PDB file of C-alpha atoms in Angstrom:
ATOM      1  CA  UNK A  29     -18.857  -3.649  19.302  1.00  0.00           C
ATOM      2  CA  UNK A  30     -18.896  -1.182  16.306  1.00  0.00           C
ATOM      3  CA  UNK A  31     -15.687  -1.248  14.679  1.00  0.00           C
ATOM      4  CA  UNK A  32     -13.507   1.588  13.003  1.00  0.00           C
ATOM      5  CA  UNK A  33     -11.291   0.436  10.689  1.00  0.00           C
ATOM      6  CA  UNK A  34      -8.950   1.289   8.094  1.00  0.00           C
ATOM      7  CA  UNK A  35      -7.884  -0.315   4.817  1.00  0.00           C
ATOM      8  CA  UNK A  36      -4.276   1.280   4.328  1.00  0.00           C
ATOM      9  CA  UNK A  37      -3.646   0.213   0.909  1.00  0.00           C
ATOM     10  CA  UNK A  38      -6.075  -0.252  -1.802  1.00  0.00           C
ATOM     11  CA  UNK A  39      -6.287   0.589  -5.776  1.00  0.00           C
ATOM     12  CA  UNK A  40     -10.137   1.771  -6.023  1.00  0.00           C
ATOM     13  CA  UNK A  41      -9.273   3.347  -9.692  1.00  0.00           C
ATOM     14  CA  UNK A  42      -8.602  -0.051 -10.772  1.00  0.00           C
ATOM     15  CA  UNK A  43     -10.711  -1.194 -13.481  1.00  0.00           C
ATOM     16  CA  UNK A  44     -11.816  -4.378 -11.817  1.00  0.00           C
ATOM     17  CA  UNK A  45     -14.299  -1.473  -9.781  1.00  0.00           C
ATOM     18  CA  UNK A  46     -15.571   0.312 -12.763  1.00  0.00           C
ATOM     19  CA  UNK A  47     -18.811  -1.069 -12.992  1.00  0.00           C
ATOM     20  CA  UNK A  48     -19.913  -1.678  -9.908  1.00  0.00           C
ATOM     21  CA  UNK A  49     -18.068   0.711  -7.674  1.00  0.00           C
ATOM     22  CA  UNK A  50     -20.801   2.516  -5.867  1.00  0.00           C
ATOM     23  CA  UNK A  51     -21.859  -1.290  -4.818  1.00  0.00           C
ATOM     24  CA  UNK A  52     -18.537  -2.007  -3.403  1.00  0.00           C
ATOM     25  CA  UNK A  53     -18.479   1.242  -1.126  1.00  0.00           C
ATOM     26  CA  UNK A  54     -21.644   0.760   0.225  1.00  0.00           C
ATOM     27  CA  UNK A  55     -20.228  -3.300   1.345  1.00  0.00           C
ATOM     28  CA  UNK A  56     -17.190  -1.772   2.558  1.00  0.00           C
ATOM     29  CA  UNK A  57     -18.704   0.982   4.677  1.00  0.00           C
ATOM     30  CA  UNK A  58     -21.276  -1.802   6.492  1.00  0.00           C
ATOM     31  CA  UNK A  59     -18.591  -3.978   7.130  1.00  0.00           C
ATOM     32  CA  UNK A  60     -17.223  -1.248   9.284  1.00  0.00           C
ATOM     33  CA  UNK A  61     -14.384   0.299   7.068  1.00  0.00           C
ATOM     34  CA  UNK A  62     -14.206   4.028   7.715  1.00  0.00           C
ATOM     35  CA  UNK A  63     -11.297   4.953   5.364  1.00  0.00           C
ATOM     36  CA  UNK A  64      -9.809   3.737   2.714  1.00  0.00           C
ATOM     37  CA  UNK A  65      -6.403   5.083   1.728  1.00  0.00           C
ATOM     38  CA  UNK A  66      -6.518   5.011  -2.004  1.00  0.00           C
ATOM     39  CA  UNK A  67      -3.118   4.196  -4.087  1.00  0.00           C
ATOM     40  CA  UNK A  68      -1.874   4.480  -7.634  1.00  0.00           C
ATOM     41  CA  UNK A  69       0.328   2.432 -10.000  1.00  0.00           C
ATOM     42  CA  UNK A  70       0.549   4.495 -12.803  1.00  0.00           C
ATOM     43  CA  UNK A  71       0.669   8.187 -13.687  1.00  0.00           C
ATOM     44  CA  UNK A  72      -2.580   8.391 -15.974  1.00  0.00           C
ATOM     45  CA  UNK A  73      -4.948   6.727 -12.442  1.00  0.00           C
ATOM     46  CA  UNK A  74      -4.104  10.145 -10.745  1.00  0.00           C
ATOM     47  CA  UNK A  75      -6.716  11.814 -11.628  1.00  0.00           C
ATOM     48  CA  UNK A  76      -8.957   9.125 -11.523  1.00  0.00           C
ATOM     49  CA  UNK A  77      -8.254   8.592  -7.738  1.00  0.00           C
ATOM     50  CA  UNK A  78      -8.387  12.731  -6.974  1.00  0.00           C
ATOM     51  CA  UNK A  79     -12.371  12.313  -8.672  1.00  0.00           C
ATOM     52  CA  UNK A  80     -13.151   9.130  -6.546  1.00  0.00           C
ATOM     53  CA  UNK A  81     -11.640  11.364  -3.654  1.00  0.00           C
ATOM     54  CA  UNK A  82     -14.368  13.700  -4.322  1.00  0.00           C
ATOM     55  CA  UNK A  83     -17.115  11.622  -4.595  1.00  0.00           C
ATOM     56  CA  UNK A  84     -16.215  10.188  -1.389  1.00  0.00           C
ATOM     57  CA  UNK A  85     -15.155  12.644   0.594  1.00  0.00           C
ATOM     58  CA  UNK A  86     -13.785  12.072   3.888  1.00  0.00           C
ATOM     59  CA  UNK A  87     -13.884   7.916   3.256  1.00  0.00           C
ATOM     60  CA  UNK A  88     -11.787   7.938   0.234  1.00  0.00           C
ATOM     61  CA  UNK A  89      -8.141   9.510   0.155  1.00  0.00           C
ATOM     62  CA  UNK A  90      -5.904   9.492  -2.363  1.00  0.00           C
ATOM     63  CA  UNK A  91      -1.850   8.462  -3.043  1.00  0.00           C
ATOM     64  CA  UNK A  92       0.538   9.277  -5.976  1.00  0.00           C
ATOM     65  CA  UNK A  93       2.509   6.909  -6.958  1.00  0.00           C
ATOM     66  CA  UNK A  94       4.489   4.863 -10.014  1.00  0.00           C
ATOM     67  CA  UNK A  95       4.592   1.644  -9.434  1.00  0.00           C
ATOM     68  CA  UNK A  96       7.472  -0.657  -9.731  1.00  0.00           C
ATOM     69  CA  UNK A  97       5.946  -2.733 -12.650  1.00  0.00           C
ATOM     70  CA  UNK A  98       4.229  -1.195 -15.256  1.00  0.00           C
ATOM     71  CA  UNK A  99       1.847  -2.813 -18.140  1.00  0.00           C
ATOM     72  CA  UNK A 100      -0.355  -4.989 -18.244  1.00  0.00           C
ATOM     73  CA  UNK A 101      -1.250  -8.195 -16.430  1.00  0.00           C
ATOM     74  CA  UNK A 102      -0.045 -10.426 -18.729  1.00  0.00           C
ATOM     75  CA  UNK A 103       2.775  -8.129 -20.366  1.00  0.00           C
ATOM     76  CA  UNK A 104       4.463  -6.956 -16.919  1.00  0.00           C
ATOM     77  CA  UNK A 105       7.500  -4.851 -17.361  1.00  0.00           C
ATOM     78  CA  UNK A 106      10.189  -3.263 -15.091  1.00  0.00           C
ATOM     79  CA  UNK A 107       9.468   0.232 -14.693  1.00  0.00           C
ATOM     80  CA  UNK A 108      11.378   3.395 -16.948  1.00  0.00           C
ATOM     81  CA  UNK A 109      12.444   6.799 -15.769  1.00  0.00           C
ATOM     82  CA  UNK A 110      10.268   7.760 -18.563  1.00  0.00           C
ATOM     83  CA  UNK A 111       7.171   6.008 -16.748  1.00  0.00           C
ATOM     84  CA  UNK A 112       7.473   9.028 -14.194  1.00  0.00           C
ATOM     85  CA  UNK A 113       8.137  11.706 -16.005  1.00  0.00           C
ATOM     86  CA  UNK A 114       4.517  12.585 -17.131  1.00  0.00           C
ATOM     87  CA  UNK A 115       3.686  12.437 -13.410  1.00  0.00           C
ATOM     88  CA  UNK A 116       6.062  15.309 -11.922  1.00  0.00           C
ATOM     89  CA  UNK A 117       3.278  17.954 -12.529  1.00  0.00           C
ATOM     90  CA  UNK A 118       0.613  16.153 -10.973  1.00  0.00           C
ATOM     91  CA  UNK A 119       2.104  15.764  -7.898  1.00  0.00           C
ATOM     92  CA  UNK A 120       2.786  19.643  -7.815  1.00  0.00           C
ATOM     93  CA  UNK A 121      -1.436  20.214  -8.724  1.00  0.00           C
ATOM     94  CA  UNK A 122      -2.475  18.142  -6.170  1.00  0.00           C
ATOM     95  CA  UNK A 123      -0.372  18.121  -3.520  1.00  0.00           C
ATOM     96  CA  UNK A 124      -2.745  19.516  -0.637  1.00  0.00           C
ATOM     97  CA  UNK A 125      -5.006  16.721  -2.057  1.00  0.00           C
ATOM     98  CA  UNK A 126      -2.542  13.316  -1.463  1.00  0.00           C
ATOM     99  CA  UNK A 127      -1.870  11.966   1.614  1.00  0.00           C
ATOM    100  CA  UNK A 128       0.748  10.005   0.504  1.00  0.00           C
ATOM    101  CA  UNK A 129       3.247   8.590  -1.890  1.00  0.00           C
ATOM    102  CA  UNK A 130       2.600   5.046  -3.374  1.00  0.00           C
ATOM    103  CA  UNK A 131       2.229   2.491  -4.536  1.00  0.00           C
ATOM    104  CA  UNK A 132       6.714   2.925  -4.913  1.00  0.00           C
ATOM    105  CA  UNK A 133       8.708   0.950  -4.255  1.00  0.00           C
ATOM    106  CA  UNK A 134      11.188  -2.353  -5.185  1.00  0.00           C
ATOM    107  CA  UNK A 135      10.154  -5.491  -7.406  1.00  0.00           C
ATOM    108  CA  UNK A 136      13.204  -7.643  -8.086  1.00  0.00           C
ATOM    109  CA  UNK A 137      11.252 -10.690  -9.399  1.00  0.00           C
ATOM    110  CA  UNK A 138      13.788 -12.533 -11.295  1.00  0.00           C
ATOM    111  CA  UNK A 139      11.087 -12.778 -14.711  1.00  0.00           C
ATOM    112  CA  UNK A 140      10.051  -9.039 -13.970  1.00  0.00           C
ATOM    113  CA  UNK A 141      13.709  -7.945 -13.713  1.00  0.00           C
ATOM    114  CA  UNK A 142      16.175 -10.241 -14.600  1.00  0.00           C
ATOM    115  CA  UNK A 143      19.204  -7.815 -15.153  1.00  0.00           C
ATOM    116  CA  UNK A 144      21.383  -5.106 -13.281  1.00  0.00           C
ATOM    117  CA  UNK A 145      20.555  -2.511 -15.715  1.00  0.00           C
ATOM    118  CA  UNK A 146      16.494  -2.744 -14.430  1.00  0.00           C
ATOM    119  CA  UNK A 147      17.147  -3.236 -11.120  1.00  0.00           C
ATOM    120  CA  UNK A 148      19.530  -0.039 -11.084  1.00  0.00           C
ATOM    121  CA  UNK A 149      16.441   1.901 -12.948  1.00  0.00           C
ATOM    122  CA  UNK A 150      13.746   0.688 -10.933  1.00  0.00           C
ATOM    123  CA  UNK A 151      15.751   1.982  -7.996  1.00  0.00           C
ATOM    124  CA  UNK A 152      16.090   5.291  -9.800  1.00  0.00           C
ATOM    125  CA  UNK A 153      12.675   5.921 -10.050  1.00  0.00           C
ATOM    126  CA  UNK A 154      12.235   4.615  -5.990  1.00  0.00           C
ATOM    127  CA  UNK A 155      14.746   7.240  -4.850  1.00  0.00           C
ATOM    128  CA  UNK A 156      12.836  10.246  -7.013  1.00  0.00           C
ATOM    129  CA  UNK A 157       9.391   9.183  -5.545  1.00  0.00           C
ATOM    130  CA  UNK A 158      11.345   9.686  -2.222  1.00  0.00           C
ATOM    131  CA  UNK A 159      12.830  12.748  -2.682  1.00  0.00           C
ATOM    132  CA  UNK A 160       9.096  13.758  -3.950  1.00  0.00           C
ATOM    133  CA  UNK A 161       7.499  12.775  -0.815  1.00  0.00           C
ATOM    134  CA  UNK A 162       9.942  14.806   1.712  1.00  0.00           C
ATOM    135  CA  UNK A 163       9.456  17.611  -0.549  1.00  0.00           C
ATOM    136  CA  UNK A 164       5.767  17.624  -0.144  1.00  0.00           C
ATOM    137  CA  UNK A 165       6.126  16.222   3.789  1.00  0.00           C
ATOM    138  CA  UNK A 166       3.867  12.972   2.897  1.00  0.00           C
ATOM    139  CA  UNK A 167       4.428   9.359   4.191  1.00  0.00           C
ATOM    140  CA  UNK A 168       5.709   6.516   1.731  1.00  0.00           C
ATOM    141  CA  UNK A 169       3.415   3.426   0.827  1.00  0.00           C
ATOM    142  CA  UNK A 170       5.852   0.909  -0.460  1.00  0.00           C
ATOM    143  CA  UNK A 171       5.956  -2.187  -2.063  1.00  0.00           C
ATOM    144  CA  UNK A 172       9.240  -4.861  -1.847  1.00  0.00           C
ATOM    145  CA  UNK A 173       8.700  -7.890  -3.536  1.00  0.00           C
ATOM    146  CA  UNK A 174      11.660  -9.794  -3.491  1.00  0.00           C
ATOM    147  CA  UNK A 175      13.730  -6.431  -2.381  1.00  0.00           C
ATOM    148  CA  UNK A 176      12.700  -5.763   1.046  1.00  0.00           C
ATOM    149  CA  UNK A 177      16.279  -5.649   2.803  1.00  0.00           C
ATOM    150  CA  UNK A 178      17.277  -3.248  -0.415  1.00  0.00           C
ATOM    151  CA  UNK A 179      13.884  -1.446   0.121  1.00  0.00           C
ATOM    152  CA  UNK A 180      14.188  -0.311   3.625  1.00  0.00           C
ATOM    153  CA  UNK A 181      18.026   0.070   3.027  1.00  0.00           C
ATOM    154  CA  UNK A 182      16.934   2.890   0.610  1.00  0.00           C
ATOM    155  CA  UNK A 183      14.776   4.501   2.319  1.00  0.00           C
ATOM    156  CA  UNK A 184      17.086   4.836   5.295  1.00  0.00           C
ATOM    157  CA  UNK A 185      19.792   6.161   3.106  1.00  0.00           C
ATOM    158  CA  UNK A 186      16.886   8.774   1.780  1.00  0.00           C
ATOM    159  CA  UNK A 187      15.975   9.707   5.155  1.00  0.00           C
ATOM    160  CA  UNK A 188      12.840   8.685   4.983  1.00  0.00           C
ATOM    161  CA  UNK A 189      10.953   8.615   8.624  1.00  0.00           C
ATOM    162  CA  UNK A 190       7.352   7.570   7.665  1.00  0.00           C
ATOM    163  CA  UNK A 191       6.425   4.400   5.497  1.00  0.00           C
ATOM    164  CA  UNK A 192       4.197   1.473   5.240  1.00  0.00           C
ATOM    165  CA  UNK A 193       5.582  -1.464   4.132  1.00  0.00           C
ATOM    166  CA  UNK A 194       2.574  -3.004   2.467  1.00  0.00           C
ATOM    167  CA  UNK A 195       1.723  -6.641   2.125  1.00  0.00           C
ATOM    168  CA  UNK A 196       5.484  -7.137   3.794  1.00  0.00           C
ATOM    169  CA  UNK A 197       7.325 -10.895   2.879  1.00  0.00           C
ATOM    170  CA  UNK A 198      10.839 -10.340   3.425  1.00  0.00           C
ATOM    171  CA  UNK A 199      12.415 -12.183   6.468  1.00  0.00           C
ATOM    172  CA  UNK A 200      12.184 -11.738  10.162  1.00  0.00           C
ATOM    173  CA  UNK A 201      15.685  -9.932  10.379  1.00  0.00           C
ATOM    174  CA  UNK A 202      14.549  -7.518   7.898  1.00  0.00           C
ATOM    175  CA  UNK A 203      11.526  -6.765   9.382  1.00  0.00           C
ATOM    176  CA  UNK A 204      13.388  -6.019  12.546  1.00  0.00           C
ATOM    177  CA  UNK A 205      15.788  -3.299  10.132  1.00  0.00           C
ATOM    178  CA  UNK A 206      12.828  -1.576   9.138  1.00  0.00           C
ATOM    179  CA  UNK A 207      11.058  -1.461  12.788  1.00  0.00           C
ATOM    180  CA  UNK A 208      14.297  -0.211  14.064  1.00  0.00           C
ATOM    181  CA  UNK A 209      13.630   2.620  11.365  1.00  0.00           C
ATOM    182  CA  UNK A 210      10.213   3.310  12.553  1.00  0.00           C
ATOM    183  CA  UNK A 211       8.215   1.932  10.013  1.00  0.00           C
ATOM    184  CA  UNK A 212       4.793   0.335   9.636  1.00  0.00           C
ATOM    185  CA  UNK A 213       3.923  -3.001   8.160  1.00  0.00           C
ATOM    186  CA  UNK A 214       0.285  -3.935   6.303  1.00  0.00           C
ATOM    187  CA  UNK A 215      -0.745  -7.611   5.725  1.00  0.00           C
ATOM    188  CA  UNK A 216      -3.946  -8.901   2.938  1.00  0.00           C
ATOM    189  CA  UNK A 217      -6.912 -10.692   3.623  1.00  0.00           C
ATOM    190  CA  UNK A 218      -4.235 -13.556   1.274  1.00  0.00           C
ATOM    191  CA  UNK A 219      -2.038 -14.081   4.609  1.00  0.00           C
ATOM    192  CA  UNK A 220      -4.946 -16.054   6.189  1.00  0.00           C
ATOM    193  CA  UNK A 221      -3.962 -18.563   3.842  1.00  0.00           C
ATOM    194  CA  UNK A 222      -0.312 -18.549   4.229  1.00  0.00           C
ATOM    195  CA  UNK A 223       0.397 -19.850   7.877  1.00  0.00           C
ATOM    196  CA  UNK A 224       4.891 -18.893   6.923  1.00  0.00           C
ATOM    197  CA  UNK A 225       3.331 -15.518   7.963  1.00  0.00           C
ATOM    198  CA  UNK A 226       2.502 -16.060  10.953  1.00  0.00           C
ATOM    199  CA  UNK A 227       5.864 -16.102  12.218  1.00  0.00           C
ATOM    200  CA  UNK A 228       6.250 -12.687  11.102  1.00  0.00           C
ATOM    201  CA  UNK A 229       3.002 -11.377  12.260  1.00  0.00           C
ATOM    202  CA  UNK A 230       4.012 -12.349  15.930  1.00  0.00           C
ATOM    203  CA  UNK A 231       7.234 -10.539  16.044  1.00  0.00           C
ATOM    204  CA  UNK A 232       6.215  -7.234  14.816  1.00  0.00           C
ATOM    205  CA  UNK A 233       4.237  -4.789  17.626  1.00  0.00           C
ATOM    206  CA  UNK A 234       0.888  -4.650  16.972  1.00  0.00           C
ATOM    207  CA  UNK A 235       1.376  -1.007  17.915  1.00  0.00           C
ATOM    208  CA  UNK A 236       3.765  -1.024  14.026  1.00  0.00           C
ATOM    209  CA  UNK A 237       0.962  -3.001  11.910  1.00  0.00           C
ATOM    210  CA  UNK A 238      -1.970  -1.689  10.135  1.00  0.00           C
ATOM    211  CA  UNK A 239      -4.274  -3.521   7.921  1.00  0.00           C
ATOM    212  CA  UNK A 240      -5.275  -3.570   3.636  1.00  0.00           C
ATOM    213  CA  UNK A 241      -6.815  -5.550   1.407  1.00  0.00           C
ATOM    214  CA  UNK A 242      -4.687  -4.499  -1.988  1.00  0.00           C
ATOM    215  CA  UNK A 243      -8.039  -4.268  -3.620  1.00  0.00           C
ATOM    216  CA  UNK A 244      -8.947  -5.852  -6.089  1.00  0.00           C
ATOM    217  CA  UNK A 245      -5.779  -8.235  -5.578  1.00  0.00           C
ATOM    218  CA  UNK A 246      -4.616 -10.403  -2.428  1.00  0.00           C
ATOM    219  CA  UNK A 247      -8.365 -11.495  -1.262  1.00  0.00           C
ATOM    220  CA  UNK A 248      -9.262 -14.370   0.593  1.00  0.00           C
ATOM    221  CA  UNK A 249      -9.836 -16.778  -2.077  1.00  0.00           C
ATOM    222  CA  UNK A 250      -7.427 -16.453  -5.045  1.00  0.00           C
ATOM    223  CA  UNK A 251      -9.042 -15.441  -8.841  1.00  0.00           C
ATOM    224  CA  UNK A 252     -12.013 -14.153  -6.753  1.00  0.00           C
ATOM    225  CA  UNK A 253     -11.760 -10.200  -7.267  1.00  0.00           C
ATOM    226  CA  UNK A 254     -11.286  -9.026  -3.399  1.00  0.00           C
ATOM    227  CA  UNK A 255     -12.806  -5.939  -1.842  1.00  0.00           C
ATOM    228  CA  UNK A 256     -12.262  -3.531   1.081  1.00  0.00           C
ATOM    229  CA  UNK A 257     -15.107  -5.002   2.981  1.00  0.00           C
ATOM    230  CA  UNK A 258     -12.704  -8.032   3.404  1.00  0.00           C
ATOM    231  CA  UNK A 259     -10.558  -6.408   5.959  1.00  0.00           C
ATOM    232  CA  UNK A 260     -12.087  -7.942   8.324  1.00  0.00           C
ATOM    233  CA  UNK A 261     -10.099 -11.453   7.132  1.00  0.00           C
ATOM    234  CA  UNK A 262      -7.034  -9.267   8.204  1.00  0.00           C
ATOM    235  CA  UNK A 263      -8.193  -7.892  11.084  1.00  0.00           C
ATOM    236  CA  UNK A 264      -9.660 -11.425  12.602  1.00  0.00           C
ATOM    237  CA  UNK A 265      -6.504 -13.196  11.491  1.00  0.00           C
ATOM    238  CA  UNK A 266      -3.886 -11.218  13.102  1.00  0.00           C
ATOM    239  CA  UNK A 267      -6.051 -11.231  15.946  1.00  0.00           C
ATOM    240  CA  UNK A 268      -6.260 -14.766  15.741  1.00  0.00           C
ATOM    241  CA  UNK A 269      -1.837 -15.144  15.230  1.00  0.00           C
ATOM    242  CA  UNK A 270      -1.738 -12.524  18.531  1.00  0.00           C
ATOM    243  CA  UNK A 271      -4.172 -14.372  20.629  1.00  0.00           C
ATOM    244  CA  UNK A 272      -5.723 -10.834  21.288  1.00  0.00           C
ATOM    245  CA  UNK A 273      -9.223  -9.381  20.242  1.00  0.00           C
ATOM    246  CA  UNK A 274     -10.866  -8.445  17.165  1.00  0.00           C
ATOM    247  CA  UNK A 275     -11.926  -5.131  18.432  1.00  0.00           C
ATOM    248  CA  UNK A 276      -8.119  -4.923  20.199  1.00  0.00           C
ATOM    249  CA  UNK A 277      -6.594  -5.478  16.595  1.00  0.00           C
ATOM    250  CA  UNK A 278      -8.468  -2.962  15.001  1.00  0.00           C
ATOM    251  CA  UNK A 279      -8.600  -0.316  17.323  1.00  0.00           C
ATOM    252  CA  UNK A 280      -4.906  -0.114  17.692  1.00  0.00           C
ATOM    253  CA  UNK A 281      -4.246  -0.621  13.646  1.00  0.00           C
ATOM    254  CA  UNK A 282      -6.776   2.372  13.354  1.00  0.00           C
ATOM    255  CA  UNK A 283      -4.780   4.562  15.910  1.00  0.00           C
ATOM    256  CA  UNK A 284      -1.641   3.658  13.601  1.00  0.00           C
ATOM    257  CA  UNK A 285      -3.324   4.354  10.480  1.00  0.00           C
ATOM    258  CA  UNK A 286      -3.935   7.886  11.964  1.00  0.00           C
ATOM    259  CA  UNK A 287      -0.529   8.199  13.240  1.00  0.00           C
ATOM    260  CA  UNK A 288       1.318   7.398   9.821  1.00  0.00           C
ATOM    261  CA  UNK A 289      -1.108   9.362   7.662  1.00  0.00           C
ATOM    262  CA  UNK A 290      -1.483  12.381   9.179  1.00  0.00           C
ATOM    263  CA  UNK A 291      -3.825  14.103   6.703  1.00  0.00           C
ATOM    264  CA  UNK A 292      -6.267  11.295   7.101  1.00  0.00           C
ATOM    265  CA  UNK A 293      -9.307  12.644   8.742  1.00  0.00           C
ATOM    266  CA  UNK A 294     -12.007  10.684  10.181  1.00  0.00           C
TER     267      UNK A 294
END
């Protein structure tokens, strides 16, 4: 059976894709992927993601977002106000192009931010993102490391209707917080390798999950660079957890992709 499916989050402008990109859309696209929602972690990708948008039009769409750590790899840093500020204007010039906010979110990592001070700034810059994305009437694409109870918390106190919790770890109870607030919930190709999420996979409604990869992160085997095309891990996993069907799992997870982004057009 041909299959439609969707990766929900993935960072295509990362550099890991820069040589070979063209390669990796044409694995992605056989493996039955027919969008790819496209998100950012820093202001200067945005216009990065709007070109890849372009050369891939209808297949790639692009999200605005700062996310919650900023540098490097190796010199990771709680995000600034000031990290956001040169993005304000892009998300006025290319508002008809984004189809959502992200990556935003929470990440209280006790080495990424150990003090009140970061935590409280970090949250700042959540909150603006917010208030961006009911201005311009887009969905949220969040991440919560170590924050998710704070993370949906916020966003319920924003009044936010429409997010994806992406690559979602917090605990059962939470989970059940941010279903009762209508959100969705995204899990990596990594969770095939981590039976604690199983658990969580069961609870939530297939009917509130969609699927990702985090491209080029999360993959099926770790230090291997992962790819869109391995989706399918996702897809045949939680398939596998809900003792349904492949084809079930991502026709339903497509139908939600469509639901939550509603500028994605296939």
């Amino acid at each position: 059976m041909d299959r439609h499916l969707v990766d929900s989050h993935c960072h295509m402008s990362a550099d890991e894709f820069s040589q070979d990109l063209h390669d990796v859309m044409k694995r992605t696209t056989q493996a039955g992927v027919r969008a790819l929602i496209a998100v950012t972690e820093v202001a200067s990708e945005f216009e990065r993601v709007i070109e890849l948008s372009k050369a891939y039009p209808g297949f790639l769409f692009p999200c605005f977002g700062i996310h919650p750590l900023q540098g490097s790899e190796q010199a990771l840093r709680s995000v600034k106000y000031q990290d956001l500020e040169p993005a304000f204007p892009l998300f006025q010039t290319y508002r008809d192009d984004i189809v959502a906010v992200g990556e935003i979110g929470l990440d209280f990592t006790p080495w990424y931010a150990p003090t009140p001070l970061e935590r409280d700034e970090q949250l700042m810059v959540f909150k603006k993102q917010l208030e961006i994305s009911k201005e311009l009437e887009l969905p949220v694409n969040v991440h919560s490391r170590s924050a998710a109870k704070v993370t949906i918390a916020t966003m319920k106190e924003q009044g936010i209707e429409h997010a994806l919790l992406h690559n979602f770890a917090g605990r059962p109870a939470v989970a059940i917080e941010g279903l009762q607030a209508g959100y969705y919930f995204s899990f990596p190709p990594a969770i095939s390798k981590n039976d604690q999420r199983a658990k969580l996979i069961k609870q939530i409604p297939l009917e509130r999950i969609c699927l990702e990869t985090d491209s080029p992160a999360l993959g099926p085997e770790k230090h291997v660079r992962n790819e869109p095309k391995n989706i399918t891990v996702s897809c045949e996993y939680i398939a596998k957890v809900k003792g349904i069907s492949v084809e079930t799992v991502a026709e339903v997870t497509m139908q939600n992709a469509l639901c939550l982004f509603p500028k994605l057009k296939m």
